[in-house]
mmCIF file of C-alpha atoms and ligand atoms in Angstrom:
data_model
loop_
_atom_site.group_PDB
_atom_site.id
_atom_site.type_symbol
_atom_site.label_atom_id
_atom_site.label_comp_id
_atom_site.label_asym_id
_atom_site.label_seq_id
_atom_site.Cartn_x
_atom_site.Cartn_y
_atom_site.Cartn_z
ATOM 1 C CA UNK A 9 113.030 90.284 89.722
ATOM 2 C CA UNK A 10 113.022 90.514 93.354
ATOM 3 C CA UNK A 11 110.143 91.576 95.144
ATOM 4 C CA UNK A 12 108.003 91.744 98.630
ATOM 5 C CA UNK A 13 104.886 89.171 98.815
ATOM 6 C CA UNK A 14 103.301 86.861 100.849
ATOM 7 C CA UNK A 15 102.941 83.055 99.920
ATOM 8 C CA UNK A 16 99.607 82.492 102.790
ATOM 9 C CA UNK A 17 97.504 85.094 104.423
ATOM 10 C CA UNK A 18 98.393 85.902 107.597
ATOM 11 C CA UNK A 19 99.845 88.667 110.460
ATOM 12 C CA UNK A 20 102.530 91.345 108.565
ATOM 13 C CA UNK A 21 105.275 88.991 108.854
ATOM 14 C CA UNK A 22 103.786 86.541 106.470
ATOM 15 C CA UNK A 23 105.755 89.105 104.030
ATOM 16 C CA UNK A 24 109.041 88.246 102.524
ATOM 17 C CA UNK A 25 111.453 89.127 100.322
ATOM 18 C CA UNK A 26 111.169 86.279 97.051
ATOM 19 C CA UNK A 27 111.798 86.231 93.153
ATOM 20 C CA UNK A 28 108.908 86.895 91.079
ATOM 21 C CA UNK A 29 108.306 86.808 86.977
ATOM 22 C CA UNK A 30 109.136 90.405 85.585
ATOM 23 C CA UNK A 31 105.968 91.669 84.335
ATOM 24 C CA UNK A 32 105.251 92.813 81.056
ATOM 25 C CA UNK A 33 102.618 95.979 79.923
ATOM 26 C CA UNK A 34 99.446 95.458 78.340
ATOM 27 C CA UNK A 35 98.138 97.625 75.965
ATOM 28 C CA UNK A 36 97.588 101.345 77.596
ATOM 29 C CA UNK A 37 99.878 99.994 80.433
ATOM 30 C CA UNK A 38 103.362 100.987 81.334
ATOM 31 C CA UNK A 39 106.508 99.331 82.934
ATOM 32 C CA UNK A 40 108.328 101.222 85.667
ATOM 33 C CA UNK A 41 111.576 100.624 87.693
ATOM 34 C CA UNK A 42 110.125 100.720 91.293
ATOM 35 C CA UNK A 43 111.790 103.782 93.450
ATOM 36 C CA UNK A 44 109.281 103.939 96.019
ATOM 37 C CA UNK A 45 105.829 102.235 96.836
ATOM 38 C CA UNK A 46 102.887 103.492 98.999
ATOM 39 C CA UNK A 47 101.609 101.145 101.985
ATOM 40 C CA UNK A 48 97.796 100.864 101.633
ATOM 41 C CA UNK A 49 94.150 100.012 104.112
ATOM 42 C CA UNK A 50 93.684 97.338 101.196
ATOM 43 C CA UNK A 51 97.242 95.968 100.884
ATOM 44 C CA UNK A 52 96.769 95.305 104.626
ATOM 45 C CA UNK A 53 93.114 93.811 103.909
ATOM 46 C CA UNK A 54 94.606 91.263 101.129
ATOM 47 C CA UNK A 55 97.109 90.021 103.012
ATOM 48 C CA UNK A 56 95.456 89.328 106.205
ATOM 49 C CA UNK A 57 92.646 87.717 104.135
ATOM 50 C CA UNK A 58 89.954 89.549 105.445
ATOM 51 C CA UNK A 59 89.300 91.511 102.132
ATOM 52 C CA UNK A 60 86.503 90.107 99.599
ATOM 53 C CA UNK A 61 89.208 90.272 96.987
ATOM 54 C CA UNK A 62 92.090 88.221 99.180
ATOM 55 C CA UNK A 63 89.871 85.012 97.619
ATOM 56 C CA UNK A 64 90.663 85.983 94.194
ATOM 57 C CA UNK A 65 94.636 85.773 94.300
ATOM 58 C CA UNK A 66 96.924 83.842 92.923
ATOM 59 C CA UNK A 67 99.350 83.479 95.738
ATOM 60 C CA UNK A 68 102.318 84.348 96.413
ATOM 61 C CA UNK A 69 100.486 88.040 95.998
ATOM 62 C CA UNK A 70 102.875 91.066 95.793
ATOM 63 C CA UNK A 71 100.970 93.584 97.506
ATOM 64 C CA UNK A 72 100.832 97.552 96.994
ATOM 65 C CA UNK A 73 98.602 99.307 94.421
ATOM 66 C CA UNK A 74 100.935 102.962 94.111
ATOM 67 C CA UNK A 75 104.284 103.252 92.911
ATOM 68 C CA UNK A 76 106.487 105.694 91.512
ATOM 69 C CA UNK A 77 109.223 105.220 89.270
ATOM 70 C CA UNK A 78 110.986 105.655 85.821
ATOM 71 C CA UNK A 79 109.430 104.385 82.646
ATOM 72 C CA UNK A 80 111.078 101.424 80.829
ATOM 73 C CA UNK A 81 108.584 99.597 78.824
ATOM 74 C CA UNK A 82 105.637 100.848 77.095
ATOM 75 C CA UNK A 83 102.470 98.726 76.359
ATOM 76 C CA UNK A 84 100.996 98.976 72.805
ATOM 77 C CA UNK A 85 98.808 102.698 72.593
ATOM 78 C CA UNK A 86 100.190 104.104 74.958
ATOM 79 C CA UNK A 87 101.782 108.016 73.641
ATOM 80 C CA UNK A 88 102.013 110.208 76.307
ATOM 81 C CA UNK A 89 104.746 108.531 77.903
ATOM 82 C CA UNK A 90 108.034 106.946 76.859
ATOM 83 C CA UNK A 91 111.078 104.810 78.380
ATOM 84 C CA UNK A 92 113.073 107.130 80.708
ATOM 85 C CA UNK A 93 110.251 109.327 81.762
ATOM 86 C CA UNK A 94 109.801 109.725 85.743
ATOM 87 C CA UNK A 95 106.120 109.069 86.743
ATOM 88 C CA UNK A 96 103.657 108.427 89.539
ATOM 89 C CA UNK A 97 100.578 106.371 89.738
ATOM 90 C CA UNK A 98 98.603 103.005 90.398
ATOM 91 C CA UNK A 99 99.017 99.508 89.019
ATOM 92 C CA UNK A 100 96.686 97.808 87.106
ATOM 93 C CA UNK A 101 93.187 97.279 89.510
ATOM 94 C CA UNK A 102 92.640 93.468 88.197
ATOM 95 C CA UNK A 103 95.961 93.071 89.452
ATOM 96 C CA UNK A 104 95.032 94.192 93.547
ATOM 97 C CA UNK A 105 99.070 94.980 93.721
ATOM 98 C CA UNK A 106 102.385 94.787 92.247
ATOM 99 C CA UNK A 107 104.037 97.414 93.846
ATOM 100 C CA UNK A 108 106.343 96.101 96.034
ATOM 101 C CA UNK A 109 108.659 94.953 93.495
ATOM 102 C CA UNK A 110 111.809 95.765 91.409
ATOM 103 C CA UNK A 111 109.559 96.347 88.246
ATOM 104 C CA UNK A 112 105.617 97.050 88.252
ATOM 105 C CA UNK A 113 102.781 97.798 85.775
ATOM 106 C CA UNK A 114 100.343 100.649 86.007
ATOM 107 C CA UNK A 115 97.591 101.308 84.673
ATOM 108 C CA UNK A 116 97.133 105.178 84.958
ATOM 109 C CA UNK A 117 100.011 107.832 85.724
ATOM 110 C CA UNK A 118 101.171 111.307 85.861
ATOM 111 C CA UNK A 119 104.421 112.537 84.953
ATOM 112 C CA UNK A 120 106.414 112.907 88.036
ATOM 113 C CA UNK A 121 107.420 116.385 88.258
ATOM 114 C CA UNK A 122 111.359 116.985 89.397
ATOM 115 C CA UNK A 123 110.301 118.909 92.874
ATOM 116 C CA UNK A 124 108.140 115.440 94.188
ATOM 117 C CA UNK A 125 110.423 113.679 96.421
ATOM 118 C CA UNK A 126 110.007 110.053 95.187
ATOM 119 C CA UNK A 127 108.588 108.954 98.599
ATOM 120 C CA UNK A 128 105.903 111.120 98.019
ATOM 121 C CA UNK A 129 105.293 110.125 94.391
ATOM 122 C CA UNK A 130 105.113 106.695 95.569
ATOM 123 C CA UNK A 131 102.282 107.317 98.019
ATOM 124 C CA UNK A 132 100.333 109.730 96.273
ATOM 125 C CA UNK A 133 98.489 107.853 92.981
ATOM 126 C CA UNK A 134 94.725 105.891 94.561
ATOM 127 C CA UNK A 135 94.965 108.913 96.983
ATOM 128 C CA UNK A 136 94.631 111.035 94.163
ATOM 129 C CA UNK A 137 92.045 109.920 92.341
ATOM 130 C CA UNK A 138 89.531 108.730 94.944
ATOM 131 C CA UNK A 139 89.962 112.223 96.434
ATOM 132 C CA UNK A 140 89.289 114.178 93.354
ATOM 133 C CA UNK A 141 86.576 111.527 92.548
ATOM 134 C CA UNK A 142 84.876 112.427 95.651
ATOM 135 C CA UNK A 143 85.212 115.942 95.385
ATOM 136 C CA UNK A 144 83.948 116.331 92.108
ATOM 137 C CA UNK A 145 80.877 113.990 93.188
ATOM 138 C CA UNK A 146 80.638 116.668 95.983
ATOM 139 C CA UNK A 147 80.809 119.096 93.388
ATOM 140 C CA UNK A 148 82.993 121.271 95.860
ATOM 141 C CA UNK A 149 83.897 124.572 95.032
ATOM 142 C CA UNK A 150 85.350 127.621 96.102
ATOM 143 C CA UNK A 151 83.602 129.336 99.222
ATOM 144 C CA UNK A 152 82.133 126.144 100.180
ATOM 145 C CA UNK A 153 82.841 124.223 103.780
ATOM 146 C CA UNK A 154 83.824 120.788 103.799
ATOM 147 C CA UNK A 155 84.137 118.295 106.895
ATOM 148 C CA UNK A 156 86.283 115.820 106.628
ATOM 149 C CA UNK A 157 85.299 112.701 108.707
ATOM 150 C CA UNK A 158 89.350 110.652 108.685
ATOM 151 C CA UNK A 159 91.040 113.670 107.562
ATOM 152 C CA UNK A 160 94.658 113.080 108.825
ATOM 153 C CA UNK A 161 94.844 109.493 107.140
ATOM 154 C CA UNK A 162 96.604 108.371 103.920
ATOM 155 C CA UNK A 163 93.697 109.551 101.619
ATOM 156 C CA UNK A 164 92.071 112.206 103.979
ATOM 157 C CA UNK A 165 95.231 114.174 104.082
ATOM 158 C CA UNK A 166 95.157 114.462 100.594
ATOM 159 C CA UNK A 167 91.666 115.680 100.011
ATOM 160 C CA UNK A 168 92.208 118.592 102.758
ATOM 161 C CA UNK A 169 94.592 119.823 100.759
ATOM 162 C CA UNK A 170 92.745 119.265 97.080
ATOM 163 C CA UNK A 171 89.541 120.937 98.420
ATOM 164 C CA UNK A 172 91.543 124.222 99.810
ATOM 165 C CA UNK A 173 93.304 124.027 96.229
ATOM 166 C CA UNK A 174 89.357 124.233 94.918
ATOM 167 C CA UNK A 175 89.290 127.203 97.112
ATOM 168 C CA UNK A 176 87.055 125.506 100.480
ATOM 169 C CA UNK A 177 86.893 126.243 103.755
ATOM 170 C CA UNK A 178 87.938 122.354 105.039
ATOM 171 C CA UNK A 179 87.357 121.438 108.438
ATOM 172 C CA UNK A 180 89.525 117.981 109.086
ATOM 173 C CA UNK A 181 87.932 115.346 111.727
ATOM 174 C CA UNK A 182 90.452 113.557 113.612
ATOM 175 C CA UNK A 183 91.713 113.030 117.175
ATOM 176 C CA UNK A 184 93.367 115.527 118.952
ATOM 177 C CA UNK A 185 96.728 113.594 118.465
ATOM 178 C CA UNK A 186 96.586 114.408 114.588
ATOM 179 C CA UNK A 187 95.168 118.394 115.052
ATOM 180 C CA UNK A 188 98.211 119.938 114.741
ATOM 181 C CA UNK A 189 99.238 117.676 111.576
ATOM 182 C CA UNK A 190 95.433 118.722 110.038
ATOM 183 C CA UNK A 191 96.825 122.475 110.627
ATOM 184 C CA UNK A 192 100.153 121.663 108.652
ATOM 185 C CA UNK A 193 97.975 120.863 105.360
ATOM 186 C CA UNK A 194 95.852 124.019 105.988
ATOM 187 C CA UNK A 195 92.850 122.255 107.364
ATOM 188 C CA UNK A 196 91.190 123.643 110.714
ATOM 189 C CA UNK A 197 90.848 120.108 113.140
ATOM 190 C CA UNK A 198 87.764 119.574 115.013
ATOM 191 C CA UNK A 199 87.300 117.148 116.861
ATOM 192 C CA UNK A 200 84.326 113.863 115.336
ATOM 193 C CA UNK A 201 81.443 114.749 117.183
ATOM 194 C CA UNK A 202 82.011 118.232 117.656
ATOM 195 C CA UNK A 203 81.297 120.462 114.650
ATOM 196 C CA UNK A 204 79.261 123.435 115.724
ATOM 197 C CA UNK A 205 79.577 125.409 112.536
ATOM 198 C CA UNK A 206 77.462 125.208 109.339
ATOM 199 C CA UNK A 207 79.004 122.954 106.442
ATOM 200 C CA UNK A 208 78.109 122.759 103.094
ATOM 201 C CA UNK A 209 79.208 119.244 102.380
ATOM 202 C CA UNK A 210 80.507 116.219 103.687
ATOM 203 C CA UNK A 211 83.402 113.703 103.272
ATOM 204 C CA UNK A 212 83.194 110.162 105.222
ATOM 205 C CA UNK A 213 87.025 108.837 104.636
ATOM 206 C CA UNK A 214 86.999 106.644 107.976
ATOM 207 C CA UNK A 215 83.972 104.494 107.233
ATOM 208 C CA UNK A 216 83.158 104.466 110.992
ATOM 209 C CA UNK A 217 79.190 105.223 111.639
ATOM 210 C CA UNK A 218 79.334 108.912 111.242
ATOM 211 C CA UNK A 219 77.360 109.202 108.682
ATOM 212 C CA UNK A 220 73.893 109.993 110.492
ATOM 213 C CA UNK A 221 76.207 113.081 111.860
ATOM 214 C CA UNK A 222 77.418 113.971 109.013
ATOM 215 C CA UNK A 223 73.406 113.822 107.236
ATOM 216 C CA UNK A 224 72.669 116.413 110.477
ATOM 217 C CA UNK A 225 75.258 118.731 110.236
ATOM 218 C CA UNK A 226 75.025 119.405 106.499
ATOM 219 C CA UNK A 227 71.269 118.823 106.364
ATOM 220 C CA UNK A 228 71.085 115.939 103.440
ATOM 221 C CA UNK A 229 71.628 113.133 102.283
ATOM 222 C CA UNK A 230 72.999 114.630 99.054
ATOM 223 C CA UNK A 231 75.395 116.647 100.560
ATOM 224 C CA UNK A 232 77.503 113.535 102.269
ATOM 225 C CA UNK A 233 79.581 111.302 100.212
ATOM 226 C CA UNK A 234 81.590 107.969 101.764
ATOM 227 C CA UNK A 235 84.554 105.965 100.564
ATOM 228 C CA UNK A 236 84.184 102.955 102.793
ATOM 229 C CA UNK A 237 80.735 103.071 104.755
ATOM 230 C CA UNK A 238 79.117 100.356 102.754
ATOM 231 C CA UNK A 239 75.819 101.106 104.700
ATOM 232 C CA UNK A 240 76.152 104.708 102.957
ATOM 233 C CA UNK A 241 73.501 103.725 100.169
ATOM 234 C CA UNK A 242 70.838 102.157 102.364
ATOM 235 C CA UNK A 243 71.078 105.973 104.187
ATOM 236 C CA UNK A 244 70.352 108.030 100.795
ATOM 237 C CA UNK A 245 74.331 108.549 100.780
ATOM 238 C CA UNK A 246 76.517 108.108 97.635
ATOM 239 C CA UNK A 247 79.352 105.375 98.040
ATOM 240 C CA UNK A 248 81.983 106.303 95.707
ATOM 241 C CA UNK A 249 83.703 102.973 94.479
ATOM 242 C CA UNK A 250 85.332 104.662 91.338
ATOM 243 C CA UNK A 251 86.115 101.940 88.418
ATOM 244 C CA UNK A 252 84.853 98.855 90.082
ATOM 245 C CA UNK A 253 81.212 100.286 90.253
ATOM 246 C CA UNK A 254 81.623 101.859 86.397
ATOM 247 C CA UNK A 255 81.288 105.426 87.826
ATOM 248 C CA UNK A 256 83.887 108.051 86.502
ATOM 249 C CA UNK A 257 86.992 108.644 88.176
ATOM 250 C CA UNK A 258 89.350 110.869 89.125
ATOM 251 C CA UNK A 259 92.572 109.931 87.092
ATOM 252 C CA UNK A 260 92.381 113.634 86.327
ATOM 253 C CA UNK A 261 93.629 114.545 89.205
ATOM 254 C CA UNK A 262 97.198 113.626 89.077
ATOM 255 C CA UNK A 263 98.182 115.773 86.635
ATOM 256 C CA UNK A 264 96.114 118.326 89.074
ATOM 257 C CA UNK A 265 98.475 117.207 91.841
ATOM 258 C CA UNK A 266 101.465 117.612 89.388
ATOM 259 C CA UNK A 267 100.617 121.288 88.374
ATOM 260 C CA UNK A 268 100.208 121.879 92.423
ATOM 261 C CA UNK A 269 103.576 120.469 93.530
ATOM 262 C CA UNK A 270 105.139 122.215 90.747
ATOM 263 C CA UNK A 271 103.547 125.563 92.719
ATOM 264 C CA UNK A 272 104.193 124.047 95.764
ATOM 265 C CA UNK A 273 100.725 123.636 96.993
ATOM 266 C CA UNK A 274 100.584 119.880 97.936
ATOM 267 C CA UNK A 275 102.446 117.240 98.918
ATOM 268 C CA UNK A 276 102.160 114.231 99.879
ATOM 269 C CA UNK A 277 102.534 113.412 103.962
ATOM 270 C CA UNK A 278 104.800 110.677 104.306
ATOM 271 C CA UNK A 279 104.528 108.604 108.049
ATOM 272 C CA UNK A 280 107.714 106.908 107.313
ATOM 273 C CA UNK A 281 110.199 104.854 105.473
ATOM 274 C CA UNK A 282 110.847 101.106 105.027
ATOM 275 C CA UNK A 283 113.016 99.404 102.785
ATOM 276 C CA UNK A 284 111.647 96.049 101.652
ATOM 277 C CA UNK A 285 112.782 93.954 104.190
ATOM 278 C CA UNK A 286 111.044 95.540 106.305
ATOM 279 C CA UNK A 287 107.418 95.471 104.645
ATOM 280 C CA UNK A 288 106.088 93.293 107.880
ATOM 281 C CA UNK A 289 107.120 96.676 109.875
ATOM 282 C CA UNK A 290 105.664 99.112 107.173
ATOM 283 C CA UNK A 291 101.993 97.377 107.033
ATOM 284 C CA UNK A 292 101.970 97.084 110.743
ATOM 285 C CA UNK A 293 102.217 100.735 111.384
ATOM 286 C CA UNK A 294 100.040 101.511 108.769
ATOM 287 C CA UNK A 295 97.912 99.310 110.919
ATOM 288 C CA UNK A 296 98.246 101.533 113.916
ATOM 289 C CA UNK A 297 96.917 105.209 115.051
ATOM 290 C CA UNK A 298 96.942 107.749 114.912
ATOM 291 C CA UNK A 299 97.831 107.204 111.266
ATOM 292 C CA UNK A 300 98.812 110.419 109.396
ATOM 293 C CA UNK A 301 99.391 110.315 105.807
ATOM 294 C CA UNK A 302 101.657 107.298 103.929
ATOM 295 C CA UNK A 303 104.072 104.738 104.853
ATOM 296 C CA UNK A 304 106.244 103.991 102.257
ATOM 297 C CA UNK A 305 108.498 101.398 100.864
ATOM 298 C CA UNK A 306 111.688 102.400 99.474
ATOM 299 C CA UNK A 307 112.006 100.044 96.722
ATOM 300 C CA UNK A 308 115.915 100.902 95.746
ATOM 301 C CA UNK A 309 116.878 99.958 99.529
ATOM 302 C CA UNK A 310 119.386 97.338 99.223
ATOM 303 C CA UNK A 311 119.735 94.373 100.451
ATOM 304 C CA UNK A 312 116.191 94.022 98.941
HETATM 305 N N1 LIG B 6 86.099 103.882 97.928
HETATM 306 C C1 LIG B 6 87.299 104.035 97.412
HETATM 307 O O1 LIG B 6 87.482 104.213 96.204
HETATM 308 C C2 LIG B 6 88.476 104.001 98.349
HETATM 309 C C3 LIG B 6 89.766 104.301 97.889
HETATM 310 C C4 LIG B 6 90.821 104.336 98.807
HETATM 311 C C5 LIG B 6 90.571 104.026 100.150
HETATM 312 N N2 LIG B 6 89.313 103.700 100.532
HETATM 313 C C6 LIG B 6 89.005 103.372 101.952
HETATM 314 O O2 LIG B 6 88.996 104.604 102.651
HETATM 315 C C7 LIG B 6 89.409 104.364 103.999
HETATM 316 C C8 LIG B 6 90.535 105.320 104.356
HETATM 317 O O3 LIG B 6 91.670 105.053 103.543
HETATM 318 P P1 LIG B 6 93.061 105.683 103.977
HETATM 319 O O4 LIG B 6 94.062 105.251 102.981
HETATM 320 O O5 LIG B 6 92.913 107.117 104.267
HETATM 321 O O6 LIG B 6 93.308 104.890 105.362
HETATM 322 P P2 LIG B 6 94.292 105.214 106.552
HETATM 323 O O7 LIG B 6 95.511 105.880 106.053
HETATM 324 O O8 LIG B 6 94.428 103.948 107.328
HETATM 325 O O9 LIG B 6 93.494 106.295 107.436
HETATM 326 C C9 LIG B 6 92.249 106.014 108.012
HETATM 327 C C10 LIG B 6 91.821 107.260 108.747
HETATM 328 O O10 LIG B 6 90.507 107.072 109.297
HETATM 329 C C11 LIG B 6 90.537 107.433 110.681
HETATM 330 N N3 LIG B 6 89.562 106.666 111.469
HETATM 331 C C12 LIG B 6 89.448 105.340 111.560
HETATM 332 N N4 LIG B 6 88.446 105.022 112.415
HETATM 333 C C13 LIG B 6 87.948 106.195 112.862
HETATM 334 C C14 LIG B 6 86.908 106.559 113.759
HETATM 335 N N5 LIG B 6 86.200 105.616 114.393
HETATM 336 N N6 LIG B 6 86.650 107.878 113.947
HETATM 337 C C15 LIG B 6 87.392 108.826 113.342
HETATM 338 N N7 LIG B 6 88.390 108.542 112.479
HETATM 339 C C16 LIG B 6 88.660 107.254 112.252
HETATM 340 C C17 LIG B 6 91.947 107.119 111.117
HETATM 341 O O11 LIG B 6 92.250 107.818 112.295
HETATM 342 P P3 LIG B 6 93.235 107.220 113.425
HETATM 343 O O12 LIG B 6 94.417 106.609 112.745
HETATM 344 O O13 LIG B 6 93.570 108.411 114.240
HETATM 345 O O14 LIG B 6 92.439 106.183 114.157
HETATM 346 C C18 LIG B 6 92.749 107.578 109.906
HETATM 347 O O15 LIG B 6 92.996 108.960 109.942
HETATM 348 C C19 LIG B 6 89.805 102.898 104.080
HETATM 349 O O16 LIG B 6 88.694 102.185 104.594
HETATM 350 C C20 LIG B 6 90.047 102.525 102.637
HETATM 351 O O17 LIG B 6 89.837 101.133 102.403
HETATM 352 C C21 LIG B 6 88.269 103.686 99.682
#
């Protein structure tokens, strides 16, 4: 198969277009045809080396951990799912990608429901489950207040929307460039710094020192959760790792997420398309700000 990866670790354009060995599902894995693929913090991490996991790949990587796409091989156990079926959801973690490519694996799924545009089903699976994994660890419910600390970004801009589906009051922190995209998802934007109004609990998306604020303004410890402040644990602050750490996640959700769309109550922000050859372009917008939801790969635009 043809697919995007990277032979060395470099700047975006170390990414190329090259064949690759079609992969094959393990048990309580499936195969999909690729249709679209969802640009990542990590994918750009692996590939510029700088991530502790770039050490442990066998180069050339294919990057991208979310893809959507139709069903056409089914690893041994697996029911719910069979050849033909149109799904959306992340490959398997050992493998730290796989997306970008004619054919994937994944490792968990939802069943794509017809109203998701593709390029949102492609972006939408780690999204998914870290937010609902952090929201249930914040036990958030309805008539709560949530900050958001990162809210417009690929995963923020999906737990705005999952905590107002739980029936919060969600305040979004970004700049002022992404307030009136926080509004579009039903969040009110403040601005980081500036909350003046009592919250019950706290998100920390961004990963960027906030969390003595965020301690403050919801008055413990217990009330914050991060997803990439690593000094989060030293501060009495959960860091929610999901799978990698052994606690439970939030694979739940996309079927959530399905039931939502279906309603249409969610979806999935997309920043903008790529086809494959133009990966290097995708991961270095995903690179800039203000970022606000997913870039995506297109993986049926040809030439590949
Ligand atoms: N723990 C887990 O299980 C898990 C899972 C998925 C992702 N993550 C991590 O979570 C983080 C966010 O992921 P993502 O996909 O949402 O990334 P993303 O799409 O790149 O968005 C990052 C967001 O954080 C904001 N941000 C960055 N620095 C900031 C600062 N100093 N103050 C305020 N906001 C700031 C960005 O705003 P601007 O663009 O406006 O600067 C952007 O909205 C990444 O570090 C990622 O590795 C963790």
């Amino acid at each position: 198969m043809l697919a995007v990866r990277f032979d060395r670790f470099g700047p975006p354009d170390v990414l190329e277009i090259g064949v690759a060995p079609d992969p094959r599902p393990g048990p309580g894995q499936v195969r999909v045809r690729v249709e679209a693929a969802g640009v990542s913090p990590v994918d750009l991490a692996l590939r510029a080396g700088t991530s502790p996991g770039s050490k442990h790949l066998a180069l050339p990587h294919i990057p991208g951990v979310d893809a959507a796409g139709v069903v056409d091989e089914v690893g041994p156990g697996v029911v719910d799912v069979a050849a033909g079926d149109e799904v959306f959801g992340t490959v398997a973690l050992a493998a730290l990608g796989g997306a970008t490519a004619e054919y994937t694996i994944l490792d968990f799924w939802g069943r794509k429901p017809a109203r998701m545009p593709w390029h949102e089903a492609g972006g939408a699976g780690s999204g998914v489950e870290t937010a609902t994994r952090a929201l249930d660890l914040l036990d958030v419910r309805d008539g709560m207040t949530l900050l958001v600390h990162g809210a417009a970004g690929g995963v923020g801009s999906i737990v705005v929307q999952l905590a107002a589906a739980r029936g919060a009051r969600v305040l979004g922190a970004a700049r002022v460039e992404s307030h009136a995209f926080l509004e579009s998802l039903g969040a009110r934007p403040v601005s980081p710094g500036d909350v003046a109004q009592s919250v019950d609990r706290a998100l920390d998306v961004a990963g960027a020192g906030a969390l003595d604020d965020l301690i403050e303004i919801t008055g413990s410890a217990d009330h914050v959760v991060t997803l990439a402040d690593f000094e989060g644990p030293a501060k009495g602050v959960r860091l929610s790792m999901g799978r990698p750490a052994g606690q439970a996640d939030g694979r739940h959700g996309l079927a959530q997420v399905a039931a939502l769309v279906e309603r249409g109550l969610f979806r999935v922000p997309v920043r903008e398309v790529f086809p494959p050859h133009e990966a290097a372009a995708a991961h270095a917008l995903a690179a800039r700000s203000p970022r606000q939801g997913k870039v995506i790969i297109d993986a049926t635009r040809i030439p590949y």
